[in-house]
mmCIF file of C-alpha atoms and ligand atoms in Angstrom:
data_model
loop_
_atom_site.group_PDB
_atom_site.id
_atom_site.type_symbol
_atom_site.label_atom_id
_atom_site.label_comp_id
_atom_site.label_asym_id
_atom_site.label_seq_id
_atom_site.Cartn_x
_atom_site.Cartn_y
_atom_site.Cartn_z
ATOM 1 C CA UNK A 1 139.554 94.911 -120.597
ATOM 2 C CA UNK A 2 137.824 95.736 -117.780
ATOM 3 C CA UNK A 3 134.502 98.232 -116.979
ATOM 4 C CA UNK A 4 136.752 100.356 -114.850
ATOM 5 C CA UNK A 5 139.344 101.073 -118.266
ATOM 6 C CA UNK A 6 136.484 101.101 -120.318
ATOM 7 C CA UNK A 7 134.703 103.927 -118.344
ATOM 8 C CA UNK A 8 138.351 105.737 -117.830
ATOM 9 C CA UNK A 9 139.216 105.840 -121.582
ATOM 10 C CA UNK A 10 135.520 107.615 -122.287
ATOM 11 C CA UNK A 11 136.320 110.131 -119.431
ATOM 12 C CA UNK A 12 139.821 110.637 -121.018
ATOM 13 C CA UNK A 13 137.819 111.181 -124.316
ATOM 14 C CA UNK A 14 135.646 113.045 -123.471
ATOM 15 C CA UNK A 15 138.030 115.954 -121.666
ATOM 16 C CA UNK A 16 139.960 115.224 -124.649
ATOM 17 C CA UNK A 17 136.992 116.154 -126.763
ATOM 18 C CA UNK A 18 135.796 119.428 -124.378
ATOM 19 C CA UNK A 19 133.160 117.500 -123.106
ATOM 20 C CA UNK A 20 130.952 117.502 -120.097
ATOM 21 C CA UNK A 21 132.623 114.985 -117.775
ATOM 22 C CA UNK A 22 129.530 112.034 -117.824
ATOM 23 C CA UNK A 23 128.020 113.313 -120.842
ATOM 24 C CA UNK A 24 128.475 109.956 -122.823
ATOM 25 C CA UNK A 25 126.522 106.675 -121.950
ATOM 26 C CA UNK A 26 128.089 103.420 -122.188
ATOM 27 C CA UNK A 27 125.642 100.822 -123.172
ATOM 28 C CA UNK A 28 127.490 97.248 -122.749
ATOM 29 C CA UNK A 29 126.286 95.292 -124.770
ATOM 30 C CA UNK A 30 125.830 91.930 -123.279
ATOM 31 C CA UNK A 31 124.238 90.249 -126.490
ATOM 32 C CA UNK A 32 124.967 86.173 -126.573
ATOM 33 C CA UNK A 33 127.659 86.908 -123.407
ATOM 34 C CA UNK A 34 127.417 84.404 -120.518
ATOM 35 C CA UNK A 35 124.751 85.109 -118.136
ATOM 36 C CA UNK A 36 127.933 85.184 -115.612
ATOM 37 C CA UNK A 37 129.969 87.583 -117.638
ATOM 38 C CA UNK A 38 126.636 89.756 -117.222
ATOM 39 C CA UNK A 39 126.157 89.587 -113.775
ATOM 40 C CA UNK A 40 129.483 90.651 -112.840
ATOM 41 C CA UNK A 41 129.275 93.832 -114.677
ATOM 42 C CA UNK A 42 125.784 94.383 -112.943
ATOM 43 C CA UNK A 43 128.112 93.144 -109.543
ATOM 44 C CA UNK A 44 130.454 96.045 -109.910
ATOM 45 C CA UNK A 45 127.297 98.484 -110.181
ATOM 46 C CA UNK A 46 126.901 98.837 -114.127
ATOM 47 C CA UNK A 47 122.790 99.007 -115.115
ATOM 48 C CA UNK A 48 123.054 100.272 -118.912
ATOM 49 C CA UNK A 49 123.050 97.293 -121.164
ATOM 50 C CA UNK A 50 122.377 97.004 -124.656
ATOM 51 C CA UNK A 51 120.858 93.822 -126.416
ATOM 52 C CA UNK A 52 120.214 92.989 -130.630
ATOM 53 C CA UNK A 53 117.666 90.716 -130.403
ATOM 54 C CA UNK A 54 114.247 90.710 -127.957
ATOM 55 C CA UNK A 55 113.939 87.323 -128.026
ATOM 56 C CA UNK A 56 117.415 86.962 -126.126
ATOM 57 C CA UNK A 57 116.605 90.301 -124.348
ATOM 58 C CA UNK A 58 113.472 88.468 -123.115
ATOM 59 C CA UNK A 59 115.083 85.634 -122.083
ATOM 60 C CA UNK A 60 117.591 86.923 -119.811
ATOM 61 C CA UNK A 61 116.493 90.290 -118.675
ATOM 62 C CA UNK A 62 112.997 90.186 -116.341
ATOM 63 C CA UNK A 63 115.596 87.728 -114.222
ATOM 64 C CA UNK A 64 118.127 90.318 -113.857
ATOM 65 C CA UNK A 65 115.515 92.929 -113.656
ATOM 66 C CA UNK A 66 114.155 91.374 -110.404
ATOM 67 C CA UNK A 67 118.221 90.540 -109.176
ATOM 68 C CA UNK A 68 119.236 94.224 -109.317
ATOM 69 C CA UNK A 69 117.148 97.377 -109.752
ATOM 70 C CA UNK A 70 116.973 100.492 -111.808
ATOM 71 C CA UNK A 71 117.833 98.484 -115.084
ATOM 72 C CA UNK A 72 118.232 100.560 -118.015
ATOM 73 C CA UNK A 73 117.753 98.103 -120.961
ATOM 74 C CA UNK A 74 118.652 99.455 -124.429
ATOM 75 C CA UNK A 75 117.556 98.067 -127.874
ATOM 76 C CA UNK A 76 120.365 98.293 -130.606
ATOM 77 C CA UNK A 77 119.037 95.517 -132.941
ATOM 78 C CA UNK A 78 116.806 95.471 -135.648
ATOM 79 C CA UNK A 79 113.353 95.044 -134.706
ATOM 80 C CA UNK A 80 110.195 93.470 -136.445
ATOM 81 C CA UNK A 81 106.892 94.832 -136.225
ATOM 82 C CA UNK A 82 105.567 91.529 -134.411
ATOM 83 C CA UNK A 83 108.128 91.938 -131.818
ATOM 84 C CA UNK A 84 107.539 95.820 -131.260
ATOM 85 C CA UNK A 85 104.903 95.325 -127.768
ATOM 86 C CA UNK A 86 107.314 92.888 -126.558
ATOM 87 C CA UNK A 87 110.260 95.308 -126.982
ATOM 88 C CA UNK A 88 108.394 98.654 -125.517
ATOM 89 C CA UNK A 89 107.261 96.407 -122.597
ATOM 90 C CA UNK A 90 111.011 95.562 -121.769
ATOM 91 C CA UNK A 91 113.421 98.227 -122.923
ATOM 92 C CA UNK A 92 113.757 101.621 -121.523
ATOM 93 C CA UNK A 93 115.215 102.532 -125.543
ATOM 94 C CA UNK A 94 115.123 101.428 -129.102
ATOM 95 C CA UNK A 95 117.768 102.157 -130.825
ATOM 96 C CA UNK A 96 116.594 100.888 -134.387
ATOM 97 C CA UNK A 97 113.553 102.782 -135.473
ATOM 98 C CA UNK A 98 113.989 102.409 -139.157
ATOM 99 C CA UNK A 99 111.079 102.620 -141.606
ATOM 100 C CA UNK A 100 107.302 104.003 -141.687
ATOM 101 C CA UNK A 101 105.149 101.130 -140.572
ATOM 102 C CA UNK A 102 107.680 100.016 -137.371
ATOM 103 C CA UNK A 103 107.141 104.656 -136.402
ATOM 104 C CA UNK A 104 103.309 103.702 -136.841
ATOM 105 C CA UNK A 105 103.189 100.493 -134.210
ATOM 106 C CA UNK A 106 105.778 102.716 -131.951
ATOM 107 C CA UNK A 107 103.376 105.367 -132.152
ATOM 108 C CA UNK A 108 100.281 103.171 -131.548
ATOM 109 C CA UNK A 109 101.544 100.766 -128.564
ATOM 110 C CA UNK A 110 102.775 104.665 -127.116
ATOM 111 C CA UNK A 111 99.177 106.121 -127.589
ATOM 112 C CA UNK A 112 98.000 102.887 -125.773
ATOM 113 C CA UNK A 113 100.023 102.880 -122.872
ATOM 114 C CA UNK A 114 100.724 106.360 -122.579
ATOM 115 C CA UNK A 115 104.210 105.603 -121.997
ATOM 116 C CA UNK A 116 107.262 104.797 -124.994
ATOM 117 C CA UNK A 117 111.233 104.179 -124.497
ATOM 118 C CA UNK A 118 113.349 106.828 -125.719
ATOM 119 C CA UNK A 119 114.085 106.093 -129.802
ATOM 120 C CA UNK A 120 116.877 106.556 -131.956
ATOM 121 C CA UNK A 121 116.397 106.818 -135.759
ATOM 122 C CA UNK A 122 118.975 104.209 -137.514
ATOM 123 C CA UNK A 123 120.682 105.893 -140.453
ATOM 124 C CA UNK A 124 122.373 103.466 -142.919
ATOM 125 C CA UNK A 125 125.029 106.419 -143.566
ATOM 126 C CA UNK A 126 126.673 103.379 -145.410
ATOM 127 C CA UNK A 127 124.108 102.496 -147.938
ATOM 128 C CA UNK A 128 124.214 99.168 -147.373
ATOM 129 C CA UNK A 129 121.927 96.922 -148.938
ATOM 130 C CA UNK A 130 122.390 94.560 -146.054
ATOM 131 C CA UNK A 131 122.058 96.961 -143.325
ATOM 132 C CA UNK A 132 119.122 98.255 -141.595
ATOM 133 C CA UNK A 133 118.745 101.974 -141.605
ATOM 134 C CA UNK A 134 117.023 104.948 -143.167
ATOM 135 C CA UNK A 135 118.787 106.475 -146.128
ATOM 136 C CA UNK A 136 120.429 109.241 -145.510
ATOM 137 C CA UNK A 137 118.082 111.260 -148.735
ATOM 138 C CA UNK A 138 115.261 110.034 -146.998
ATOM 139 C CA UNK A 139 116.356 110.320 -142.764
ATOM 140 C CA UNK A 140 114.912 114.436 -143.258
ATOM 141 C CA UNK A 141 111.844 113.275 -143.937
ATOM 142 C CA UNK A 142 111.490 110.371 -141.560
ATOM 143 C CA UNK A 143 112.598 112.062 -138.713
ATOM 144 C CA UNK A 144 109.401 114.857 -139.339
ATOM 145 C CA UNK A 145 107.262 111.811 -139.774
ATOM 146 C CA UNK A 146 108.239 110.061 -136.364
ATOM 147 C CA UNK A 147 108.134 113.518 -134.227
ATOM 148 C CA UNK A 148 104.763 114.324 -136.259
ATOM 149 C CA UNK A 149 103.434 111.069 -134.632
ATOM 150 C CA UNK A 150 104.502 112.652 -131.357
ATOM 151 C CA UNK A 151 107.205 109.828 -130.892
ATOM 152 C CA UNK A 152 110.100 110.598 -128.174
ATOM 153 C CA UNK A 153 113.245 110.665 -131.011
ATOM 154 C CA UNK A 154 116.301 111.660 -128.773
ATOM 155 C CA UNK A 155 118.536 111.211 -131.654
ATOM 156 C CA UNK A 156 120.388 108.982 -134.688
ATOM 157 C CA UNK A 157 122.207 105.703 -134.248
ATOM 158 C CA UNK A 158 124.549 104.285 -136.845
ATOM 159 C CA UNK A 159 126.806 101.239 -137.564
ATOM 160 C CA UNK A 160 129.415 102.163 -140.095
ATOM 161 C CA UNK A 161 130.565 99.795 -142.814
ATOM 162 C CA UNK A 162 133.620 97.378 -141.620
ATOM 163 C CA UNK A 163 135.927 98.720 -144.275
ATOM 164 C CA UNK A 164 135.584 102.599 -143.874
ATOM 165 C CA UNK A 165 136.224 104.639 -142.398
ATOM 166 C CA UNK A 166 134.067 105.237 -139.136
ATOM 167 C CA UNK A 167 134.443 108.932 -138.443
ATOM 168 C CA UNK A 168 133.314 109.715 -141.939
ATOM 169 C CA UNK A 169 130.240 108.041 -141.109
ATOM 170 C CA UNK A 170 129.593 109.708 -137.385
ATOM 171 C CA UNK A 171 130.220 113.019 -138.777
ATOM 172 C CA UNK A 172 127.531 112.507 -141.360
ATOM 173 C CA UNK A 173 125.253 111.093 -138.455
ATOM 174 C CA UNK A 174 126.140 114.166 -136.705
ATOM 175 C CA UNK A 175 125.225 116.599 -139.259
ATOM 176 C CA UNK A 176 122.006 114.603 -139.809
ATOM 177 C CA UNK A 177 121.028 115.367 -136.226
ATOM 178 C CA UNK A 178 122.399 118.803 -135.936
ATOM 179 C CA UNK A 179 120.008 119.944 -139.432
ATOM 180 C CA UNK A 180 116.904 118.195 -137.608
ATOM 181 C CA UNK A 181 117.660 119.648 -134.280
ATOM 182 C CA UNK A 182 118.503 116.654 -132.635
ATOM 183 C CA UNK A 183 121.070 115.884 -129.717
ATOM 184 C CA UNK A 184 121.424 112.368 -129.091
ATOM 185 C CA UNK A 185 124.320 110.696 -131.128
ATOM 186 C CA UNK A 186 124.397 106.315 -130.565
ATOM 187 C CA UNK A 187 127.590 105.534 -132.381
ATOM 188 C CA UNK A 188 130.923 104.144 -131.636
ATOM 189 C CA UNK A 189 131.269 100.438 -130.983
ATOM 190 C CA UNK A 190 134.651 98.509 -128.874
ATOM 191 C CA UNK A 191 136.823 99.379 -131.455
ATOM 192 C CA UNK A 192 136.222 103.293 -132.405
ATOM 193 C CA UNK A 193 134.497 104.068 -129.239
ATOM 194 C CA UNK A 194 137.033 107.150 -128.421
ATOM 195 C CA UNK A 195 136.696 108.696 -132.197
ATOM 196 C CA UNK A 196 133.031 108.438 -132.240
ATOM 197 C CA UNK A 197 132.911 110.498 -128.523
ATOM 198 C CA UNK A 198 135.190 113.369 -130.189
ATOM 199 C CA UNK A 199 133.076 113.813 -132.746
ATOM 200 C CA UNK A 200 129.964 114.115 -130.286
ATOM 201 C CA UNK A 201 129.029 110.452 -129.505
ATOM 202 C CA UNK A 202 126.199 110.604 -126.563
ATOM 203 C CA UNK A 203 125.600 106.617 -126.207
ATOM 204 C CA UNK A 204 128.385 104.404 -127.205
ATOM 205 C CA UNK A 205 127.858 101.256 -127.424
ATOM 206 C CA UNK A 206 130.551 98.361 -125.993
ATOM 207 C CA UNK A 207 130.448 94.870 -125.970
ATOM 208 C CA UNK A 208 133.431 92.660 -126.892
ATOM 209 C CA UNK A 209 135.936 95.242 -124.965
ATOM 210 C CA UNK A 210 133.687 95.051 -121.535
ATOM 211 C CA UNK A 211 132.706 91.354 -121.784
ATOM 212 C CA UNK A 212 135.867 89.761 -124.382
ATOM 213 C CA UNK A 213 134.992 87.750 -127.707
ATOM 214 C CA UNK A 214 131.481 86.822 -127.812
ATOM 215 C CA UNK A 215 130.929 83.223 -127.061
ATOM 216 C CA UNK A 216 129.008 82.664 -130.754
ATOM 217 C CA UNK A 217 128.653 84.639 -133.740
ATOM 218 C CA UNK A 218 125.114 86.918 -133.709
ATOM 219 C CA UNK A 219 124.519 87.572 -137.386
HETATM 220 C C1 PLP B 301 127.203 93.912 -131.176
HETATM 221 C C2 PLP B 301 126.899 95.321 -131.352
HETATM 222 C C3 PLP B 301 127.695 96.324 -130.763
HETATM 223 C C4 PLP B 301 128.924 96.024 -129.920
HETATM 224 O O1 PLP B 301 129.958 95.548 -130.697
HETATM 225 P P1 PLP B 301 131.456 95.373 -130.096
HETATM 226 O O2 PLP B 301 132.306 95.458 -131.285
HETATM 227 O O3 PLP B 301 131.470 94.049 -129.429
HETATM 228 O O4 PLP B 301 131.680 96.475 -129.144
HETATM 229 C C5 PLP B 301 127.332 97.637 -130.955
HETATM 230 N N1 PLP B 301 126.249 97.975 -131.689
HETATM 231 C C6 PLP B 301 125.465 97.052 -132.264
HETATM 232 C C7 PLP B 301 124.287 97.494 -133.051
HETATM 233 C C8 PLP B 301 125.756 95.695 -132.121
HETATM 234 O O5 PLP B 301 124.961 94.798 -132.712
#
């Protein structure tokens, strides 16, 4: 599919929805793609892009950065500690804030260079034992902690479990984020994309439709 049907089908759902024409983001996510595959999206004019892993981000992005401007580089991965500098140097938002001690290095690289991406609190609405995420007991709590240490949280990400049901899992996320006064909604992935944006999506995020089958498996 191409960017153009991709970007169609979101304005479609979103009138569809009663939503503000251009209120949802479309982060394509261009994690283990073909530089070439990239750099024809970027071609047609695309410059949100979302990437799991900073090492790959790394890798590929300060090229592209200095190819084609006003990059907006999004972090949907899980993300150690160690690699938490490298990522606020690089992405414009992390979208995997998920536990106390990665909120405190957020907090300190952000007192330290005055500056911090935009972050999303992951939400295992699952309860996964494989899956990164807050609880959902505990995502109250957290989300206090993180704005307490004055940390920009725009809103909740999730990545519902393969079997269920997704919209069971974005309207949780969205009730999570409507209690804690919270707008911004990262959910919805190639294949749920349009039910995640009618029940309030803000940042979906595409790969396999934009780009087709990733080249090699990521996890
Ligand atoms: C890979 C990935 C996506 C995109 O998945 P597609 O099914 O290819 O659209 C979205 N979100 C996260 C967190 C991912 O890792």
């Amino acid at each position: 599919m191409s960017l153009q049907e991709i970007q169609a089908r979101i304005s479609t759902a979103e009138k569809a929805a009663g939503r503000d024409a251009g209120s949802v983001h479309l982060i394509a996510v261009s994690k283990v793609q073909p530089n070439e595959r990239v750099e024809a999206v970027l071609t047609q004019g695309h410059r949100c892009f979302g990437e799991n892993r900073v090492q790959e981000a790394a890798g590929k992005w300060p090229g592209f950065m200095e190819q084609f401007s006003d990059i907006d580089l999004h972090l949907i991965g899980p993300l150690q500690t160690n690699k938490a500098r490298q990522a606020v140097e690089l992405c414009n938002a992390i979208h995997s804030v998920d536990r106390p001690k990665l909120a405190a290095t957020l907090a300190r690289l952000a007192q330290e260079r005055g500056t911090c991406p935009d972050l999303f609190v992951q939400v295992n609405t699952g309860e996964e034992e494989q899956k990164a995420g807050i609880l959902p007991a505990d995502a109250d709590a957290f989300i206090a902690d993180c704005v307490k240490m004055d940390l920009p949280i725009q809103g909740l990400m999730c990545i519902p479990p393969v079997e269920e049901e997704a919209a069971l899992h974005f309207a949780l996320l969205a009730k999570i984020a409507s209690r804690n006064g919270l707008t911004g909604l990262s959910m919805g992935m190639s294949s749920d994309f349009e039910k995640a944006i009618a029940l309030g999506a803000t940042h979906v995020r595409v790969g396999s439709a934009i780009f087709g089958d990733r080249v090699k498996p990521t996890e």
